[in-house]
Amino acid sequence: MMKLNWSDVTPHKIFLDRRKFMAAGAAAVALPALAGRVQAQGMTGRPSPLSTDQTPNTFEEITNYNNFYEFGTGKEDPARNAAALTTDPWSVEITGLVDRPGSYGVEDLAPDNALEERIYRLRCVEAWSMVVPWIGVPLASVLAKVGVQPSAKFVEFETLVRPEEMVGQQRAILDWPYREGLRLDEAMNPLTILATGLYDQPMPNQNGAPIRLVVPWKYGFKSIKSIVRINLLEQEPVNTWKQLQASEYGFYANVNPQVDHPRWSQATHRVIGSGLFGGREETQMFNGYGDQVASLYAGMDLSVNY
Ligand SMILES: Nc1nc2c(c(=O)[nH]1)N[C@H]1C(S)=C(S)[C@@H](COP(=O)(O)O)O[C@H]1N2
Ligand SMILES: [Mo]
């Protein structure tokens, strides 16, 4: 059993410990820290009217308080361990109900001249939040490139499996690969992006290099990192957290202050970077993006489809 300190005791983690998922895991082997981090090159993205005018969190905060279980379950584990991941070369397999399936490079999907800046609120299901200045492209532009067939209704995403570089994958903490999914109309919404950078820099490894999803009106776990596969399909795919505990984590995972998590309230959240004791604020429906997305859920019971 690993030794825990208070900062390790996140809500997801408490669930995992309770289920004793780690009991049968192989002993964690410490990877030698890799030197030779690629020198960050500047990136720029056109400003977007979809950005919030709120002040972003600092680069320090955004890159040192992360959830990325492939690198460990502690908030500081990704910053400590993610430098080991090789992100170049990288390719994304696009499969299923598309006209042009195949293996695409990051540069094919998110060319420099198409990059936009999107400053978005991020609301984790664990009831904390940040504001992040992402750089990326609309997922809709990628889907247009590959040609979505009329029978496609959902998009499925998968993260890389590479336990020799992703130290958290040396144990069955989750059922790897990490998987997520969106309904096609959610995927096509202009707010939904594939991000390849933040703060005018290539995506830091701990934030999901080289390419990750960002869906700002949904709980953070939908925004899957380090994507290697995008699959278009007819049936609703099963996402990792729903598969693990469907009574707590759904497919939709829309931010909703009126639908509590079974083990905690979702009415308010802690604002990262605002001090240890202050900085709670009220959670907004759809994380404040209701004007753009509420119509996607017209007529649906959001306490059933959580
Ligand atoms: N592959 C993968 N993607 C992931 C996760 C993860 O553990 N593995 N954690 C999710 C959760 S719970 C959150 S809150 C966000 C955090 O993104 P950030 O670290 O860039 O803030 O990433 C999401 N994407
Ligand atoms: Mo999260």
JSON list of C-alpha atoms in Angstrom, two decimals, residues 87-219:
[
{"chain": "A", "resi": 87, "resn": "THR", "atom": "CA", "xyz": [5.40, 13.05, -27.77]},
{"chain": "A", "resi": 88, "resn": "ASP", "atom": "CA", "xyz": [7.27, 13.31, -31.09]},
{"chain": "A", "resi": 89, "resn": "PRO", "atom": "CA", "xyz": [6.71, 11.38, -33.30]},
{"chain": "A", "resi": 90, "resn": "TRP", "atom": "CA", "xyz": [2.98, 11.10, -32.59]},
{"chain": "A", "resi": 91, "resn": "SER", "atom": "CA", "xyz": [0.05, 10.07, -34.69]},
{"chain": "A", "resi": 92, "resn": "VAL", "atom": "CA", "xyz": [-3.68, 9.96, -34.21]},
{"chain": "A", "resi": 93, "resn": "GLU", "atom": "CA", "xyz": [-5.60, 7.10, -35.83]},
{"chain": "A", "resi": 94, "resn": "ILE", "atom": "CA", "xyz": [-8.96, 8.25, -37.11]},
{"chain": "A", "resi": 95, "resn": "THR", "atom": "CA", "xyz": [-11.24, 5.29, -37.62]},
{"chain": "A", "resi": 96, "resn": "GLY", "atom": "CA", "xyz": [-14.81, 4.17, -38.00]},
{"chain": "A", "resi": 97, "resn": "LEU", "atom": "CA", "xyz": [-17.55, 6.01, -39.87]},
{"chain": "A", "resi": 98, "resn": "VAL", "atom": "CA", "xyz": [-15.37, 8.51, -41.76]},
{"chain": "A", "resi": 99, "resn": "ASP", "atom": "CA", "xyz": [-14.60, 8.97, -45.46]},
{"chain": "A", "resi": 100, "resn": "ARG", "atom": "CA", "xyz": [-10.84, 9.35, -44.99]},
{"chain": "A", "resi": 101, "resn": "PRO", "atom": "CA", "xyz": [-9.73, 7.07, -42.15]},
{"chain": "A", "resi": 102, "resn": "GLY", "atom": "CA", "xyz": [-6.03, 6.88, -41.42]},
{"chain": "A", "resi": 103, "resn": "SER", "atom": "CA", "xyz": [-3.09, 7.98, -39.39]},
{"chain": "A", "resi": 104, "resn": "TYR", "atom": "CA", "xyz": [-2.79, 11.74, -38.99]},
{"chain": "A", "resi": 105, "resn": "GLY", "atom": "CA", "xyz": [0.05, 13.83, -37.58]},
{"chain": "A", "resi": 106, "resn": "VAL", "atom": "CA", "xyz": [-0.65, 16.53, -35.00]},
{"chain": "A", "resi": 107, "resn": "GLU", "atom": "CA", "xyz": [0.38, 19.14, -37.57]},
{"chain": "A", "resi": 108, "resn": "ASP", "atom": "CA", "xyz": [-2.20, 17.76, -40.06]},
{"chain": "A", "resi": 109, "resn": "LEU", "atom": "CA", "xyz": [-4.99, 18.08, -37.51]},
{"chain": "A", "resi": 110, "resn": "ALA", "atom": "CA", "xyz": [-3.96, 21.39, -35.96]},
{"chain": "A", "resi": 111, "resn": "PRO", "atom": "CA", "xyz": [-1.84, 23.34, -38.46]},
{"chain": "A", "resi": 112, "resn": "ASP", "atom": "CA", "xyz": [-0.09, 26.45, -37.12]},
{"chain": "A", "resi": 113, "resn": "ASN", "atom": "CA", "xyz": [-2.13, 28.80, -39.30]},
{"chain": "A", "resi": 114, "resn": "ALA", "atom": "CA", "xyz": [-5.42, 27.46, -37.89]},
{"chain": "A", "resi": 115, "resn": "LEU", "atom": "CA", "xyz": [-4.57, 27.83, -34.20]},
{"chain": "A", "resi": 116, "resn": "GLU", "atom": "CA", "xyz": [-6.84, 29.87, -31.97]},
{"chain": "A", "resi": 117, "resn": "GLU", "atom": "CA", "xyz": [-6.53, 30.95, -28.39]},
{"chain": "A", "resi": 118, "resn": "ARG", "atom": "CA", "xyz": [-9.44, 29.80, -26.21]},
{"chain": "A", "resi": 119, "resn": "ILE", "atom": "CA", "xyz": [-9.41, 31.04, -22.64]},
{"chain": "A", "resi": 120, "resn": "TYR", "atom": "CA", "xyz": [-11.82, 28.69, -20.89]},
{"chain": "A", "resi": 121, "resn": "ARG", "atom": "CA", "xyz": [-12.98, 27.87, -17.40]},
{"chain": "A", "resi": 122, "resn": "LEU", "atom": "CA", "xyz": [-12.18, 24.28, -16.38]},
{"chain": "A", "resi": 123, "resn": "ARG", "atom": "CA", "xyz": [-14.42, 22.71, -13.72]},
{"chain": "A", "resi": 124, "resn": "CYS", "atom": "CA", "xyz": [-13.29, 19.37, -12.32]},
{"chain": "A", "resi": 125, "resn": "VAL", "atom": "CA", "xyz": [-15.92, 16.94, -11.03]},
{"chain": "A", "resi": 126, "resn": "GLU", "atom": "CA", "xyz": [-13.97, 17.06, -7.74]},
{"chain": "A", "resi": 127, "resn": "ALA", "atom": "CA", "xyz": [-15.29, 20.64, -7.22]},
{"chain": "A", "resi": 128, "resn": "TRP", "atom": "CA", "xyz": [-12.30, 22.79, -8.07]},
{"chain": "A", "resi": 129, "resn": "SER", "atom": "CA", "xyz": [-11.76, 25.13, -11.01]},
{"chain": "A", "resi": 130, "resn": "MET", "atom": "CA", "xyz": [-9.18, 27.03, -13.03]},
{"chain": "A", "resi": 131, "resn": "VAL", "atom": "CA", "xyz": [-9.06, 29.30, -16.07]},
{"chain": "A", "resi": 132, "resn": "VAL", "atom": "CA", "xyz": [-6.73, 28.07, -18.83]},
{"chain": "A", "resi": 133, "resn": "PRO", "atom": "CA", "xyz": [-5.58, 29.90, -22.00]},
{"chain": "A", "resi": 134, "resn": "TRP", "atom": "CA", "xyz": [-5.57, 26.97, -24.43]},
{"chain": "A", "resi": 135, "resn": "ILE", "atom": "CA", "xyz": [-4.24, 27.03, -28.01]},
{"chain": "A", "resi": 136, "resn": "GLY", "atom": "CA", "xyz": [-6.01, 24.72, -30.43]},
{"chain": "A", "resi": 137, "resn": "VAL", "atom": "CA", "xyz": [-8.47, 24.14, -33.24]},
{"chain": "A", "resi": 138, "resn": "PRO", "atom": "CA", "xyz": [-12.18, 23.40, -33.27]},
{"chain": "A", "resi": 139, "resn": "LEU", "atom": "CA", "xyz": [-12.78, 19.64, -33.23]},
{"chain": "A", "resi": 140, "resn": "ALA", "atom": "CA", "xyz": [-15.36, 20.37, -35.97]},
{"chain": "A", "resi": 141, "resn": "SER", "atom": "CA", "xyz": [-12.55, 21.39, -38.34]},
{"chain": "A", "resi": 142, "resn": "VAL", "atom": "CA", "xyz": [-10.80, 18.05, -37.79]},
{"chain": "A", "resi": 143, "resn": "LEU", "atom": "CA", "xyz": [-14.02, 16.12, -38.33]},
{"chain": "A", "resi": 144, "resn": "ALA", "atom": "CA", "xyz": [-14.67, 18.08, -41.54]},
{"chain": "A", "resi": 145, "resn": "LYS", "atom": "CA", "xyz": [-11.19, 17.12, -42.76]},
{"chain": "A", "resi": 146, "resn": "VAL", "atom": "CA", "xyz": [-11.81, 13.40, -42.36]},
{"chain": "A", "resi": 147, "resn": "GLY", "atom": "CA", "xyz": [-15.43, 13.48, -43.54]},
{"chain": "A", "resi": 148, "resn": "VAL", "atom": "CA", "xyz": [-17.99, 12.19, -41.06]},
{"chain": "A", "resi": 149, "resn": "GLN", "atom": "CA", "xyz": [-20.43, 9.71, -42.58]},
{"chain": "A", "resi": 150, "resn": "PRO", "atom": "CA", "xyz": [-24.17, 10.24, -42.06]},
{"chain": "A", "resi": 151, "resn": "SER", "atom": "CA", "xyz": [-24.56, 7.14, -39.89]},
{"chain": "A", "resi": 152, "resn": "ALA", "atom": "CA", "xyz": [-22.06, 8.43, -37.28]},
{"chain": "A", "resi": 153, "resn": "LYS", "atom": "CA", "xyz": [-23.72, 9.62, -34.07]},
{"chain": "A", "resi": 154, "resn": "PHE", "atom": "CA", "xyz": [-20.87, 9.63, -31.53]},
{"chain": "A", "resi": 155, "resn": "VAL", "atom": "CA", "xyz": [-17.13, 10.27, -31.29]},
{"chain": "A", "resi": 156, "resn": "GLU", "atom": "CA", "xyz": [-14.88, 8.12, -29.14]},
{"chain": "A", "resi": 157, "resn": "PHE", "atom": "CA", "xyz": [-11.36, 9.11, -27.99]},
{"chain": "A", "resi": 158, "resn": "GLU", "atom": "CA", "xyz": [-8.51, 7.08, -26.55]},
{"chain": "A", "resi": 159, "resn": "THR", "atom": "CA", "xyz": [-5.30, 8.01, -24.76]},
{"chain": "A", "resi": 160, "resn": "LEU", "atom": "CA", "xyz": [-1.96, 6.33, -25.43]},
{"chain": "A", "resi": 161, "resn": "VAL", "atom": "CA", "xyz": [-1.03, 3.13, -23.57]},
{"chain": "A", "resi": 162, "resn": "ARG", "atom": "CA", "xyz": [2.70, 3.08, -22.85]},
{"chain": "A", "resi": 163, "resn": "PRO", "atom": "CA", "xyz": [3.41, 1.85, -19.32]},
{"chain": "A", "resi": 164, "resn": "GLU", "atom": "CA", "xyz": [7.16, 2.09, -19.75]},
{"chain": "A", "resi": 165, "resn": "GLU", "atom": "CA", "xyz": [6.78, 5.87, -20.01]},
{"chain": "A", "resi": 166, "resn": "MET", "atom": "CA", "xyz": [3.49, 6.38, -18.16]},
{"chain": "A", "resi": 167, "resn": "VAL", "atom": "CA", "xyz": [4.31, 5.17, -14.69]},
{"chain": "A", "resi": 168, "resn": "GLY", "atom": "CA", "xyz": [0.70, 5.20, -13.48]},
{"chain": "A", "resi": 169, "resn": "GLN", "atom": "CA", "xyz": [-0.16, 2.59, -16.13]},
{"chain": "A", "resi": 170, "resn": "GLN", "atom": "CA", "xyz": [2.08, 0.07, -14.40]},
{"chain": "A", "resi": 171, "resn": "ARG", "atom": "CA", "xyz": [-0.86, -0.54, -12.11]},
{"chain": "A", "resi": 172, "resn": "ALA", "atom": "CA", "xyz": [-4.51, -1.20, -12.95]},
{"chain": "A", "resi": 173, "resn": "ILE", "atom": "CA", "xyz": [-5.69, 2.07, -11.39]},
{"chain": "A", "resi": 174, "resn": "LEU", "atom": "CA", "xyz": [-8.08, 2.47, -14.32]},
{"chain": "A", "resi": 175, "resn": "ASP", "atom": "CA", "xyz": [-8.91, 0.14, -17.19]},
{"chain": "A", "resi": 176, "resn": "TRP", "atom": "CA", "xyz": [-6.37, 1.54, -19.67]},
{"chain": "A", "resi": 177, "resn": "PRO", "atom": "CA", "xyz": [-6.56, 3.07, -22.18]},
{"chain": "A", "resi": 178, "resn": "TYR", "atom": "CA", "xyz": [-8.41, 6.07, -20.75]},
{"chain": "A", "resi": 179, "resn": "ARG", "atom": "CA", "xyz": [-11.47, 6.55, -22.99]},
{"chain": "A", "resi": 180, "resn": "GLU", "atom": "CA", "xyz": [-13.97, 9.31, -23.53]},
{"chain": "A", "resi": 181, "resn": "GLY", "atom": "CA", "xyz": [-16.81, 10.11, -25.85]},
{"chain": "A", "resi": 182, "resn": "LEU", "atom": "CA", "xyz": [-19.10, 12.85, -27.09]},
{"chain": "A", "resi": 183, "resn": "ARG", "atom": "CA", "xyz": [-22.34, 12.92, -28.98]},
{"chain": "A", "resi": 184, "resn": "LEU", "atom": "CA", "xyz": [-21.65, 14.17, -32.52]},
{"chain": "A", "resi": 185, "resn": "ASP", "atom": "CA", "xyz": [-23.48, 17.48, -31.99]},
{"chain": "A", "resi": 186, "resn": "GLU", "atom": "CA", "xyz": [-21.41, 18.11, -28.84]},
{"chain": "A", "resi": 187, "resn": "ALA", "atom": "CA", "xyz": [-18.26, 17.31, -30.78]},
{"chain": "A", "resi": 188, "resn": "MET", "atom": "CA", "xyz": [-19.30, 19.76, -33.53]},
{"chain": "A", "resi": 189, "resn": "ASN", "atom": "CA", "xyz": [-20.12, 22.60, -31.13]},
{"chain": "A", "resi": 190, "resn": "PRO", "atom": "CA", "xyz": [-17.78, 25.56, -31.72]},
{"chain": "A", "resi": 191, "resn": "LEU", "atom": "CA", "xyz": [-16.65, 25.50, -28.05]},
{"chain": "A", "resi": 192, "resn": "THR", "atom": "CA", "xyz": [-15.18, 21.99, -28.39]},
{"chain": "A", "resi": 193, "resn": "ILE", "atom": "CA", "xyz": [-11.50, 22.05, -29.29]},
{"chain": "A", "resi": 194, "resn": "LEU", "atom": "CA", "xyz": [-8.47, 19.86, -29.73]},
{"chain": "A", "resi": 195, "resn": "ALA", "atom": "CA", "xyz": [-5.73, 21.75, -27.91]},
{"chain": "A", "resi": 196, "resn": "THR", "atom": "CA", "xyz": [-2.02, 21.53, -28.73]},
{"chain": "A", "resi": 197, "resn": "GLY", "atom": "CA", "xyz": [-0.73, 24.28, -26.47]},
{"chain": "A", "resi": 198, "resn": "LEU", "atom": "CA", "xyz": [-1.39, 26.67, -23.64]},
{"chain": "A", "resi": 199, "resn": "TYR", "atom": "CA", "xyz": [0.04, 30.07, -22.72]},
{"chain": "A", "resi": 200, "resn": "ASP", "atom": "CA", "xyz": [1.60, 30.30, -26.21]},
{"chain": "A", "resi": 201, "resn": "GLN", "atom": "CA", "xyz": [3.67, 27.16, -25.64]},
{"chain": "A", "resi": 202, "resn": "PRO", "atom": "CA", "xyz": [3.37, 23.62, -26.94]},
{"chain": "A", "resi": 203, "resn": "MET", "atom": "CA", "xyz": [1.17, 21.57, -24.63]},
{"chain": "A", "resi": 204, "resn": "PRO", "atom": "CA", "xyz": [3.08, 20.64, -21.46]},
{"chain": "A", "resi": 205, "resn": "ASN", "atom": "CA", "xyz": [3.19, 16.86, -21.05]},
{"chain": "A", "resi": 206, "resn": "GLN", "atom": "CA", "xyz": [1.28, 16.97, -17.76]},
{"chain": "A", "resi": 207, "resn": "ASN", "atom": "CA", "xyz": [-1.59, 18.79, -19.52]},
{"chain": "A", "resi": 208, "resn": "GLY", "atom": "CA", "xyz": [-1.95, 16.18, -22.28]},
{"chain": "A", "resi": 209, "resn": "ALA", "atom": "CA", "xyz": [0.75, 16.64, -24.92]},
{"chain": "A", "resi": 210, "resn": "PRO", "atom": "CA", "xyz": [0.78, 16.69, -27.81]},
{"chain": "A", "resi": 211, "resn": "ILE", "atom": "CA", "xyz": [-2.98, 16.90, -28.39]},
{"chain": "A", "resi": 212, "resn": "ARG", "atom": "CA", "xyz": [-5.96, 16.73, -26.02]},
{"chain": "A", "resi": 213, "resn": "LEU", "atom": "CA", "xyz": [-9.65, 17.45, -25.99]},
{"chain": "A", "resi": 214, "resn": "VAL", "atom": "CA", "xyz": [-11.17, 20.46, -24.19]},
{"chain": "A", "resi": 215, "resn": "VAL", "atom": "CA", "xyz": [-14.94, 20.58, -23.59]},
{"chain": "A", "resi": 216, "resn": "PRO", "atom": "CA", "xyz": [-15.42, 23.52, -21.22]},
{"chain": "A", "resi": 217, "resn": "TRP", "atom": "CA", "xyz": [-19.08, 23.00, -20.23]},
{"chain": "A", "resi": 218, "resn": "LYS", "atom": "CA", "xyz": [-18.42, 19.45, -19.03]},
{"chain": "A", "resi": 219, "resn": "TYR", "atom": "CA", "xyz": [-16.56, 18.15, -15.99]}
]
